[in-house]
Amino acid sequence: MVSETILVTGATGFLGKIICQELVSDYTVDTLSRSSNNTYRVDLAREIPIFEKQFRTIIHAAGKAHVIPQTKKEENEFYETNVLGTRHLVDALERSGRLPLEFVFISSVAVYGLEEGELITEDFALLGETPYAKSKIQAEVYLLDWCKANSVRLTILRLPLLVGQNPPGNLGAMIWMMNRGLYLGIGSG
C-alpha cells in the first residue's frame, strides 16, 4: 500500500506555509525546512536528509529567491540551494528505497528570461540568464530526467508572483513603498 503522506519542503517559507495550511485538514503532511518545528530540520543545500518512510507526493517549495546577488558567492548560493538542494532531496528519496508517486517542483517564470509577455506557455524556450533563473532551469532539467527514469509523475509550476498576507519579493517591496508614499503611479494605474 502506498503512503498517503505528503512531504512539503520549504514548509516555513511564504508559499510552503500556505501549502501546508491547505493540505493539513485532508492529508498527513510532513514538513522539511531549515527551521525548527518541522518533521525534518535539514538544510538541503548542505545535507541529505534521511527518510524512513515513503511519501505519496513531494511538493518541493524550498529554494532561494528574492535576492539580487552582488558577489560570486551570492550567485553560487542559488546553485547550492536550488540545484544541489534538489539533488540532495532526490538522493534522500533514492537512499530510502521508497520513491514517491508524484513530485511537484515550484519553479519560476524567470526561466523564460522575459521581462514582459502575454500568453506565455510551457513551450516557450528557457532563456533565463540570471543566477536564479539558471538554477531553476538546471533543477527542472535534473528532475525531468530523474522522474522519467524512475516513473515518478512530475509537475513543474512556473509561478509568476506570489500574493497573500505579507508577501516576500517584489510584491512585498511594492506594498512597503506604497504604504510609505514612495510608489509612483504610471498612467491611470
CSV table of C-alpha atoms in Angstrom, one decimal, residues 18-83:
chain,number,residue,atom,x,y,z
A,18,ILE,CA,0.2,28.3,2.7
A,19,ILE,CA,0.5,24.9,1.0
A,20,CYS,CA,0.7,23.1,4.4
A,21,GLN,CA,-2.3,25.1,5.7
A,22,GLU,CA,-4.4,24.0,2.7
A,23,LEU,CA,-3.3,20.3,2.9
A,24,VAL,CA,-3.3,19.5,6.6
A,25,SER,CA,-7.0,19.0,7.0
A,26,ASP,CA,-7.2,16.3,4.3
A,27,TYR,CA,-3.7,14.7,4.3
A,28,THR,CA,-0.9,13.7,6.5
A,29,VAL,CA,1.7,16.3,5.9
A,30,ASP,CA,5.4,16.0,6.8
A,31,THR,CA,7.5,19.2,6.6
A,32,LEU,CA,11.1,19.8,5.8
A,33,SER,CA,12.9,23.2,6.4
A,34,ARG,CA,16.0,24.6,8.0
A,35,SER,CA,13.8,25.9,10.8
A,36,SER,CA,12.8,24.0,13.9
A,37,ASN,CA,9.2,22.7,14.3
A,38,ASN,CA,9.4,20.6,11.2
A,39,THR,CA,9.3,16.9,10.7
A,40,TYR,CA,12.7,17.2,9.2
A,41,ARG,CA,15.1,20.0,10.1
A,42,VAL,CA,17.5,20.0,7.2
A,43,ASP,CA,19.4,22.5,5.1
A,44,LEU,CA,19.1,20.8,1.7
A,45,ALA,CA,21.9,22.9,0.2
A,46,ARG,CA,24.3,21.1,2.6
A,47,GLU,CA,22.7,17.9,3.8
A,48,ILE,CA,21.0,14.8,2.5
A,49,PRO,CA,18.0,14.0,4.8
A,50,ILE,CA,17.2,10.5,6.0
A,51,PHE,CA,13.7,9.4,5.2
A,52,GLU,CA,12.4,6.2,6.9
A,53,LYS,CA,9.0,6.3,5.2
A,54,GLN,CA,7.5,6.7,1.8
A,55,PHE,CA,5.8,9.8,0.6
A,56,ARG,CA,3.0,9.7,-1.9
A,57,THR,CA,3.8,13.2,-3.1
A,58,ILE,CA,6.7,15.6,-2.7
A,59,ILE,CA,6.0,19.3,-3.0
A,60,HIS,CA,9.4,20.9,-3.4
A,61,ALA,CA,8.9,24.6,-2.4
A,62,ALA,CA,12.3,25.1,-0.8
A,63,GLY,CA,14.5,27.4,-2.7
A,64,LYS,CA,16.4,30.7,-2.9
A,65,ALA,CA,14.8,33.7,-4.4
A,66,HIS,CA,14.2,37.4,-3.9
A,67,VAL,CA,17.8,38.4,-3.9
A,68,ILE,CA,19.9,40.2,-6.5
A,69,PRO,CA,23.4,38.7,-6.0
A,70,GLN,CA,26.2,41.2,-5.5
A,71,THR,CA,29.1,38.7,-5.4
A,72,LYS,CA,30.1,35.4,-7.0
A,73,LYS,CA,29.4,33.8,-3.6
A,74,GLU,CA,25.8,35.1,-3.6
A,75,GLU,CA,25.4,33.8,-7.2
A,76,ASN,CA,26.6,30.4,-6.1
A,77,GLU,CA,24.0,30.3,-3.3
A,78,PHE,CA,21.3,30.0,-6.0
A,79,TYR,CA,23.0,26.9,-7.4
A,80,GLU,CA,23.7,25.4,-4.0
A,81,THR,CA,20.1,25.9,-2.7
A,82,ASN,CA,18.1,25.4,-5.9
A,83,VAL,CA,20.1,22.7,-7.7
